[in-house]
Amino acid sequence: NVAVGIDWGVSTFVTAAYETGGFEEVPNPRFLARSLRRIKALQARLSFKCWKSKAHEKLRRTLATLHRRVASRRHDFIHKVSSRVVASASLLATEKLEIRDMTLRRGGCPRRLPRAALNREVLSTAPSSFLAMIRYKAEEAGIEYVEVPTRVVKPTQRCSGCWGLSKKSLRDRQHECECG
């Protein structure tokens, strides 16, 4: 077993970097996105039904079943991924994520739809549940679990070699430094 650094994301659900130099990417299955068209169609139909009618109740139960199925798939997926990550590690390190700040809706934002779509994508991956599962599974297995404070360390702007800090936008995903 080796030390593993975990990076949660939206496009790639989790990237595990091993101290041996290798890494593993787990793609995001996007369970909600796959069902979103059907959910929206059912919600639109539901809005036109008379409240408390038999048709309304039947459609509401169908919609609830669809939501429950999506949640169940997500829950099963994060259980399997967290188990696989914990089984391969002797030390787990990840950044402390502020999910509430990541999904905060800014008032008066002219681009409200893209922000809502991003919030939906972030929340559909259930990052808090995933990190909580990693934490308790690591504790049960006797593996050390470390959360690095993101706002202090600034991992996207810091060089892993020389620990130098260089400002860059969120679009810049590659870090190039003089140290090599």
JSON list of C-alpha atoms in Angstrom, two decimals:
[
{"chain": "A", "resi": 1, "resn": "ASN", "atom": "CA", "xyz": [0.00, 0.00, 0.00]},
{"chain": "A", "resi": 2, "resn": "VAL", "atom": "CA", "xyz": [1.11, 3.54, -0.81]},
{"chain": "A", "resi": 3, "resn": "ALA", "atom": "CA", "xyz": [0.19, 7.16, -0.08]},
{"chain": "A", "resi": 4, "resn": "VAL", "atom": "CA", "xyz": [-2.61, 8.40, -2.33]},
{"chain": "A", "resi": 5, "resn": "GLY", "atom": "CA", "xyz": [-3.65, 11.96, -3.14]},
{"chain": "A", "resi": 6, "resn": "ILE", "atom": "CA", "xyz": [-7.30, 12.31, -4.15]},
{"chain": "A", "resi": 7, "resn": "ASP", "atom": "CA", "xyz": [-8.64, 15.12, -6.33]},
{"chain": "A", "resi": 8, "resn": "TRP", "atom": "CA", "xyz": [-12.41, 15.27, -6.78]},
{"chain": "A", "resi": 9, "resn": "GLY", "atom": "CA", "xyz": [-13.82, 16.91, -9.91]},
{"chain": "A", "resi": 10, "resn": "VAL", "atom": "CA", "xyz": [-16.82, 17.26, -12.18]},
{"chain": "A", "resi": 11, "resn": "SER", "atom": "CA", "xyz": [-15.44, 16.19, -15.57]},
{"chain": "A", "resi": 12, "resn": "THR", "atom": "CA", "xyz": [-13.37, 13.43, -13.99]},
{"chain": "A", "resi": 13, "resn": "PHE", "atom": "CA", "xyz": [-15.09, 12.19, -10.84]},
{"chain": "A", "resi": 14, "resn": "VAL", "atom": "CA", "xyz": [-11.88, 11.44, -8.98]},
{"chain": "A", "resi": 15, "resn": "THR", "atom": "CA", "xyz": [-8.18, 11.39, -9.81]},
{"chain": "A", "resi": 16, "resn": "ALA", "atom": "CA", "xyz": [-6.00, 9.34, -7.49]},
{"chain": "A", "resi": 17, "resn": "ALA", "atom": "CA", "xyz": [-2.29, 10.16, -7.61]},
{"chain": "A", "resi": 18, "resn": "TYR", "atom": "CA", "xyz": [-0.01, 7.50, -6.11]},
{"chain": "A", "resi": 19, "resn": "GLU", "atom": "CA", "xyz": [3.34, 8.21, -4.46]},
{"chain": "A", "resi": 20, "resn": "THR", "atom": "CA", "xyz": [4.93, 5.78, -6.92]},
{"chain": "A", "resi": 21, "resn": "GLY", "atom": "CA", "xyz": [4.23, 8.32, -9.67]},
{"chain": "A", "resi": 22, "resn": "GLY", "atom": "CA", "xyz": [1.21, 6.72, -11.28]},
{"chain": "A", "resi": 23, "resn": "PHE", "atom": "CA", "xyz": [-2.33, 7.97, -11.24]},
{"chain": "A", "resi": 24, "resn": "GLU", "atom": "CA", "xyz": [-5.82, 6.67, -11.89]},
{"chain": "A", "resi": 25, "resn": "GLU", "atom": "CA", "xyz": [-8.76, 8.65, -13.25]},
{"chain": "A", "resi": 26, "resn": "VAL", "atom": "CA", "xyz": [-12.34, 7.57, -12.62]},
{"chain": "A", "resi": 27, "resn": "PRO", "atom": "CA", "xyz": [-14.72, 9.15, -15.16]},
{"chain": "A", "resi": 28, "resn": "ASN", "atom": "CA", "xyz": [-17.88, 10.85, -13.95]},
{"chain": "A", "resi": 29, "resn": "PRO", "atom": "CA", "xyz": [-20.86, 8.60, -14.86]},
{"chain": "A", "resi": 30, "resn": "ARG", "atom": "CA", "xyz": [-23.30, 11.59, -14.80]},
{"chain": "A", "resi": 31, "resn": "PHE", "atom": "CA", "xyz": [-26.32, 9.62, -13.61]},
{"chain": "A", "resi": 32, "resn": "LEU", "atom": "CA", "xyz": [-28.51, 12.73, -13.28]},
{"chain": "A", "resi": 33, "resn": "ALA", "atom": "CA", "xyz": [-27.56, 14.13, -16.70]},
{"chain": "A", "resi": 34, "resn": "ARG", "atom": "CA", "xyz": [-28.62, 10.87, -18.34]},
{"chain": "A", "resi": 35, "resn": "SER", "atom": "CA", "xyz": [-32.08, 11.06, -16.76]},
{"chain": "A", "resi": 36, "resn": "LEU", "atom": "CA", "xyz": [-32.54, 14.84, -16.83]},
{"chain": "A", "resi": 37, "resn": "ARG", "atom": "CA", "xyz": [-34.54, 14.99, -20.06]},
{"chain": "A", "resi": 38, "resn": "ARG", "atom": "CA", "xyz": [-37.08, 12.48, -18.74]},
{"chain": "A", "resi": 39, "resn": "ILE", "atom": "CA", "xyz": [-37.22, 14.18, -15.32]},
{"chain": "A", "resi": 40, "resn": "LYS", "atom": "CA", "xyz": [-37.93, 17.57, -16.90]},
{"chain": "A", "resi": 41, "resn": "ALA", "atom": "CA", "xyz": [-40.62, 16.10, -19.16]},
{"chain": "A", "resi": 42, "resn": "LEU", "atom": "CA", "xyz": [-42.33, 14.41, -16.20]},
{"chain": "A", "resi": 43, "resn": "GLN", "atom": "CA", "xyz": [-42.13, 17.59, -14.11]},
{"chain": "A", "resi": 44, "resn": "ALA", "atom": "CA", "xyz": [-43.68, 19.59, -16.96]},
{"chain": "A", "resi": 45, "resn": "ARG", "atom": "CA", "xyz": [-46.53, 17.09, -17.26]},
{"chain": "A", "resi": 46, "resn": "LEU", "atom": "CA", "xyz": [-46.97, 17.07, -13.49]},
{"chain": "A", "resi": 47, "resn": "SER", "atom": "CA", "xyz": [-47.39, 20.86, -13.38]},
{"chain": "A", "resi": 48, "resn": "PHE", "atom": "CA", "xyz": [-50.51, 20.61, -15.55]},
{"chain": "A", "resi": 49, "resn": "LYS", "atom": "CA", "xyz": [-52.25, 17.92, -13.48]},
{"chain": "A", "resi": 50, "resn": "CYS", "atom": "CA", "xyz": [-54.87, 18.82, -10.92]},
{"chain": "A", "resi": 51, "resn": "TRP", "atom": "CA", "xyz": [-53.31, 18.69, -7.49]},
{"chain": "A", "resi": 52, "resn": "LYS", "atom": "CA", "xyz": [-54.19, 15.57, -5.44]},
{"chain": "A", "resi": 53, "resn": "SER", "atom": "CA", "xyz": [-55.89, 13.90, -8.41]},
{"chain": "A", "resi": 54, "resn": "LYS", "atom": "CA", "xyz": [-55.14, 10.26, -9.21]},
{"chain": "A", "resi": 55, "resn": "ALA", "atom": "CA", "xyz": [-53.20, 11.27, -12.33]},
{"chain": "A", "resi": 56, "resn": "HIS", "atom": "CA", "xyz": [-51.15, 13.75, -10.28]},
{"chain": "A", "resi": 57, "resn": "GLU", "atom": "CA", "xyz": [-50.32, 11.17, -7.62]},
{"chain": "A", "resi": 58, "resn": "LYS", "atom": "CA", "xyz": [-49.38, 8.53, -10.20]},
{"chain": "A", "resi": 59, "resn": "LEU", "atom": "CA", "xyz": [-47.08, 10.94, -12.05]},
{"chain": "A", "resi": 60, "resn": "ARG", "atom": "CA", "xyz": [-45.59, 12.16, -8.75]},
{"chain": "A", "resi": 61, "resn": "ARG", "atom": "CA", "xyz": [-44.77, 8.57, -7.75]},
{"chain": "A", "resi": 62, "resn": "THR", "atom": "CA", "xyz": [-43.20, 7.91, -11.17]},
{"chain": "A", "resi": 63, "resn": "LEU", "atom": "CA", "xyz": [-41.05, 11.02, -10.81]},
{"chain": "A", "resi": 64, "resn": "ALA", "atom": "CA", "xyz": [-40.07, 10.06, -7.25]},
{"chain": "A", "resi": 65, "resn": "THR", "atom": "CA", "xyz": [-39.09, 6.58, -8.45]},
{"chain": "A", "resi": 66, "resn": "LEU", "atom": "CA", "xyz": [-36.89, 8.08, -11.16]},
{"chain": "A", "resi": 67, "resn": "HIS", "atom": "CA", "xyz": [-35.18, 10.40, -8.65]},
{"chain": "A", "resi": 68, "resn": "ARG", "atom": "CA", "xyz": [-34.71, 7.51, -6.22]},
{"chain": "A", "resi": 69, "resn": "ARG", "atom": "CA", "xyz": [-33.15, 5.36, -8.95]},
{"chain": "A", "resi": 70, "resn": "VAL", "atom": "CA", "xyz": [-30.66, 8.12, -9.84]},
{"chain": "A", "resi": 71, "resn": "ALA", "atom": "CA", "xyz": [-29.77, 8.59, -6.16]},
{"chain": "A", "resi": 72, "resn": "SER", "atom": "CA", "xyz": [-29.37, 4.84, -5.66]},
{"chain": "A", "resi": 73, "resn": "ARG", "atom": "CA", "xyz": [-27.02, 4.52, -8.66]},
{"chain": "A", "resi": 74, "resn": "ARG", "atom": "CA", "xyz": [-24.95, 7.48, -7.44]},
{"chain": "A", "resi": 75, "resn": "HIS", "atom": "CA", "xyz": [-24.75, 6.05, -3.92]},
{"chain": "A", "resi": 76, "resn": "ASP", "atom": "CA", "xyz": [-23.68, 2.62, -5.19]},
{"chain": "A", "resi": 77, "resn": "PHE", "atom": "CA", "xyz": [-21.05, 4.20, -7.46]},
{"chain": "A", "resi": 78, "resn": "ILE", "atom": "CA", "xyz": [-19.45, 6.31, -4.73]},
{"chain": "A", "resi": 79, "resn": "HIS", "atom": "CA", "xyz": [-19.40, 3.29, -2.39]},
{"chain": "A", "resi": 80, "resn": "LYS", "atom": "CA", "xyz": [-17.51, 1.23, -4.97]},
{"chain": "A", "resi": 81, "resn": "VAL", "atom": "CA", "xyz": [-15.05, 4.00, -5.87]},
{"chain": "A", "resi": 82, "resn": "SER", "atom": "CA", "xyz": [-14.34, 4.92, -2.23]},
{"chain": "A", "resi": 83, "resn": "SER", "atom": "CA", "xyz": [-13.77, 1.25, -1.34]},
{"chain": "A", "resi": 84, "resn": "ARG", "atom": "CA", "xyz": [-11.35, 0.83, -4.24]},
{"chain": "A", "resi": 85, "resn": "VAL", "atom": "CA", "xyz": [-9.39, 3.98, -3.30]},
{"chain": "A", "resi": 86, "resn": "VAL", "atom": "CA", "xyz": [-9.16, 3.08, 0.40]},
{"chain": "A", "resi": 87, "resn": "ALA", "atom": "CA", "xyz": [-8.12, -0.51, -0.37]},
{"chain": "A", "resi": 88, "resn": "SER", "atom": "CA", "xyz": [-5.09, 0.69, -2.33]},
{"chain": "A", "resi": 89, "resn": "ALA", "atom": "CA", "xyz": [-3.78, 3.20, 0.24]},
{"chain": "A", "resi": 90, "resn": "SER", "atom": "CA", "xyz": [-1.82, 3.43, 3.46]},
{"chain": "A", "resi": 91, "resn": "LEU", "atom": "CA", "xyz": [-2.27, 7.23, 3.63]},
{"chain": "A", "resi": 92, "resn": "LEU", "atom": "CA", "xyz": [-5.03, 9.29, 1.99]},
{"chain": "A", "resi": 93, "resn": "ALA", "atom": "CA", "xyz": [-4.78, 13.02, 1.36]},
{"chain": "A", "resi": 94, "resn": "THR", "atom": "CA", "xyz": [-7.35, 15.29, -0.24]},
{"chain": "A", "resi": 95, "resn": "GLU", "atom": "CA", "xyz": [-8.23, 18.96, -0.31]},
{"chain": "A", "resi": 96, "resn": "LYS", "atom": "CA", "xyz": [-10.87, 20.35, 2.03]},
{"chain": "A", "resi": 97, "resn": "LEU", "atom": "CA", "xyz": [-13.71, 21.33, -0.25]},
{"chain": "A", "resi": 98, "resn": "GLU", "atom": "CA", "xyz": [-16.21, 24.07, 0.58]},
{"chain": "A", "resi": 99, "resn": "ILE", "atom": "CA", "xyz": [-19.16, 22.70, -1.38]},
{"chain": "A", "resi": 100, "resn": "ARG", "atom": "CA", "xyz": [-21.48, 25.46, -0.19]},
{"chain": "A", "resi": 101, "resn": "ASP", "atom": "CA", "xyz": [-19.11, 28.13, -1.57]},
{"chain": "A", "resi": 102, "resn": "MET", "atom": "CA", "xyz": [-18.69, 26.22, -4.84]},
{"chain": "A", "resi": 103, "resn": "THR", "atom": "CA", "xyz": [-22.43, 26.11, -5.47]},
{"chain": "A", "resi": 104, "resn": "LEU", "atom": "CA", "xyz": [-23.38, 29.51, -4.10]},
{"chain": "A", "resi": 105, "resn": "ARG", "atom": "CA", "xyz": [-25.67, 31.36, -6.46]},
{"chain": "A", "resi": 106, "resn": "ARG", "atom": "CA", "xyz": [-24.49, 34.91, -6.94]},
{"chain": "A", "resi": 107, "resn": "GLY", "atom": "CA", "xyz": [-27.26, 37.50, -6.90]},
{"chain": "A", "resi": 108, "resn": "GLY", "atom": "CA", "xyz": [-27.78, 39.56, -10.04]},
{"chain": "A", "resi": 109, "resn": "CYS", "atom": "CA", "xyz": [-25.62, 37.29, -12.15]},
{"chain": "A", "resi": 110, "resn": "PRO", "atom": "CA", "xyz": [-26.57, 37.80, -15.82]},
{"chain": "A", "resi": 111, "resn": "ARG", "atom": "CA", "xyz": [-25.57, 34.23, -16.66]},
{"chain": "A", "resi": 112, "resn": "ARG", "atom": "CA", "xyz": [-27.90, 32.44, -14.30]},
{"chain": "A", "resi": 113, "resn": "LEU", "atom": "CA", "xyz": [-28.54, 29.35, -16.42]},
{"chain": "A", "resi": 114, "resn": "PRO", "atom": "CA", "xyz": [-24.89, 28.30, -16.82]},
{"chain": "A", "resi": 115, "resn": "ARG", "atom": "CA", "xyz": [-24.38, 28.76, -13.08]},
{"chain": "A", "resi": 116, "resn": "ALA", "atom": "CA", "xyz": [-27.44, 26.63, -12.33]},
{"chain": "A", "resi": 117, "resn": "ALA", "atom": "CA", "xyz": [-26.19, 23.94, -14.70]},
{"chain": "A", "resi": 118, "resn": "LEU", "atom": "CA", "xyz": [-22.75, 23.98, -13.07]},
{"chain": "A", "resi": 119, "resn": "ASN", "atom": "CA", "xyz": [-24.33, 23.77, -9.61]},
{"chain": "A", "resi": 120, "resn": "ARG", "atom": "CA", "xyz": [-26.43, 20.81, -10.74]},
{"chain": "A", "resi": 121, "resn": "GLU", "atom": "CA", "xyz": [-23.33, 19.03, -12.11]},
{"chain": "A", "resi": 122, "resn": "VAL", "atom": "CA", "xyz": [-21.33, 19.69, -8.92]},
{"chain": "A", "resi": 123, "resn": "LEU", "atom": "CA", "xyz": [-24.11, 18.51, -6.63]},
{"chain": "A", "resi": 124, "resn": "SER", "atom": "CA", "xyz": [-24.97, 15.49, -8.79]},
{"chain": "A", "resi": 125, "resn": "THR", "atom": "CA", "xyz": [-21.54, 14.01, -8.04]},
{"chain": "A", "resi": 126, "resn": "ALA", "atom": "CA", "xyz": [-22.25, 14.16, -4.28]},
{"chain": "A", "resi": 127, "resn": "PRO", "atom": "CA", "xyz": [-18.76, 15.36, -3.24]},
{"chain": "A", "resi": 128, "resn": "SER", "atom": "CA", "xyz": [-19.61, 15.65, 0.46]},
{"chain": "A", "resi": 129, "resn": "SER", "atom": "CA", "xyz": [-20.96, 12.10, 0.58]},
{"chain": "A", "resi": 130, "resn": "PHE", "atom": "CA", "xyz": [-17.95, 10.79, -1.32]},
{"chain": "A", "resi": 131, "resn": "LEU", "atom": "CA", "xyz": [-15.42, 12.44, 1.01]},
{"chain": "A", "resi": 132, "resn": "ALA", "atom": "CA", "xyz": [-17.41, 11.33, 4.07]},
{"chain": "A", "resi": 133, "resn": "MET", "atom": "CA", "xyz": [-17.32, 7.73, 2.79]},
{"chain": "A", "resi": 134, "resn": "ILE", "atom": "CA", "xyz": [-13.59, 7.96, 2.14]},
{"chain": "A", "resi": 135, "resn": "ARG", "atom": "CA", "xyz": [-13.10, 9.36, 5.66]},
{"chain": "A", "resi": 136, "resn": "TYR", "atom": "CA", "xyz": [-15.08, 6.69, 7.51]},
{"chain": "A", "resi": 137, "resn": "LYS", "atom": "CA", "xyz": [-13.73, 3.80, 5.41]},
{"chain": "A", "resi": 138, "resn": "ALA", "atom": "CA", "xyz": [-10.17, 5.00, 6.00]},
{"chain": "A", "resi": 139, "resn": "GLU", "atom": "CA", "xyz": [-10.89, 5.24, 9.73]},
{"chain": "A", "resi": 140, "resn": "GLU", "atom": "CA", "xyz": [-12.32, 1.70, 9.79]},
{"chain": "A", "resi": 141, "resn": "ALA", "atom": "CA", "xyz": [-9.30, 0.36, 7.89]},
{"chain": "A", "resi": 142, "resn": "GLY", "atom": "CA", "xyz": [-6.85, 2.17, 10.18]},
{"chain": "A", "resi": 143, "resn": "ILE", "atom": "CA", "xyz": [-5.54, 4.36, 7.35]},
{"chain": "A", "resi": 144, "resn": "GLU", "atom": "CA", "xyz": [-4.48, 7.94, 8.02]},
{"chain": "A", "resi": 145, "resn": "TYR", "atom": "CA", "xyz": [-6.77, 10.48, 6.32]},
{"chain": "A", "resi": 146, "resn": "VAL", "atom": "CA", "xyz": [-5.62, 14.09, 5.81]},
{"chain": "A", "resi": 147, "resn": "GLU", "atom": "CA", "xyz": [-7.65, 17.04, 4.50]},
{"chain": "A", "resi": 148, "resn": "VAL", "atom": "CA", "xyz": [-5.49, 19.90, 3.23]},
{"chain": "A", "resi": 149, "resn": "PRO", "atom": "CA", "xyz": [-7.05, 23.39, 3.63]},
{"chain": "A", "resi": 150, "resn": "THR", "atom": "CA", "xyz": [-7.43, 24.54, 0.01]},
{"chain": "A", "resi": 151, "resn": "ARG", "atom": "CA", "xyz": [-7.59, 28.26, 0.73]},
{"chain": "A", "resi": 152, "resn": "VAL", "atom": "CA", "xyz": [-4.26, 28.17, 2.57]},
{"chain": "A", "resi": 153, "resn": "VAL", "atom": "CA", "xyz": [-2.26, 25.82, 0.33]},
{"chain": "A", "resi": 154, "resn": "LYS", "atom": "CA", "xyz": [-3.76, 26.87, -3.06]},
{"chain": "A", "resi": 155, "resn": "PRO", "atom": "CA", "xyz": [-2.96, 23.58, -4.82]},
{"chain": "A", "resi": 156, "resn": "THR", "atom": "CA", "xyz": [-3.95, 24.73, -8.34]},
{"chain": "A", "resi": 157, "resn": "GLN", "atom": "CA", "xyz": [-1.47, 27.61, -8.21]},
{"chain": "A", "resi": 158, "resn": "ARG", "atom": "CA", "xyz": [1.43, 25.88, -6.44]},
{"chain": "A", "resi": 159, "resn": "CYS", "atom": "CA", "xyz": [4.31, 23.92, -7.96]},
{"chain": "A", "resi": 160, "resn": "SER", "atom": "CA", "xyz": [4.65, 20.45, -6.48]},
{"chain": "A", "resi": 161, "resn": "GLY", "atom": "CA", "xyz": [8.44, 20.51, -7.04]},
{"chain": "A", "resi": 162, "resn": "CYS", "atom": "CA", "xyz": [9.67, 23.81, -5.62]},
{"chain": "A", "resi": 163, "resn": "TRP", "atom": "CA", "xyz": [6.44, 24.80, -3.79]},
{"chain": "A", "resi": 164, "resn": "GLY", "atom": "CA", "xyz": [6.47, 28.17, -5.60]},
{"chain": "A", "resi": 165, "resn": "LEU", "atom": "CA", "xyz": [3.21, 30.04, -6.10]},
{"chain": "A", "resi": 166, "resn": "SER", "atom": "CA", "xyz": [2.16, 31.46, -9.48]},
{"chain": "A", "resi": 167, "resn": "LYS", "atom": "CA", "xyz": [-1.22, 33.04, -10.13]},
{"chain": "A", "resi": 168, "resn": "LYS", "atom": "CA", "xyz": [-3.31, 31.59, -12.94]},
{"chain": "A", "resi": 169, "resn": "SER", "atom": "CA", "xyz": [-6.93, 31.42, -13.96]},
{"chain": "A", "resi": 170, "resn": "LEU", "atom": "CA", "xyz": [-9.11, 28.38, -13.46]},
{"chain": "A", "resi": 171, "resn": "ARG", "atom": "CA", "xyz": [-8.82, 27.63, -17.19]},
{"chain": "A", "resi": 172, "resn": "ASP", "atom": "CA", "xyz": [-5.10, 26.92, -16.82]},
{"chain": "A", "resi": 173, "resn": "ARG", "atom": "CA", "xyz": [-4.85, 23.28, -15.79]},
{"chain": "A", "resi": 174, "resn": "GLN", "atom": "CA", "xyz": [-1.15, 22.69, -16.48]},
{"chain": "A", "resi": 175, "resn": "HIS", "atom": "CA", "xyz": [1.43, 24.16, -14.13]},
{"chain": "A", "resi": 176, "resn": "GLU", "atom": "CA", "xyz": [4.72, 25.12, -15.75]},
{"chain": "A", "resi": 177, "resn": "CYS", "atom": "CA", "xyz": [7.55, 26.20, -13.49]},
{"chain": "A", "resi": 178, "resn": "GLU", "atom": "CA", "xyz": [11.24, 27.13, -13.91]},
{"chain": "A", "resi": 179, "resn": "CYS", "atom": "CA", "xyz": [12.22, 24.21, -11.67]},
{"chain": "A", "resi": 180, "resn": "GLY", "atom": "CA", "xyz": [11.06, 21.76, -14.33]}
]
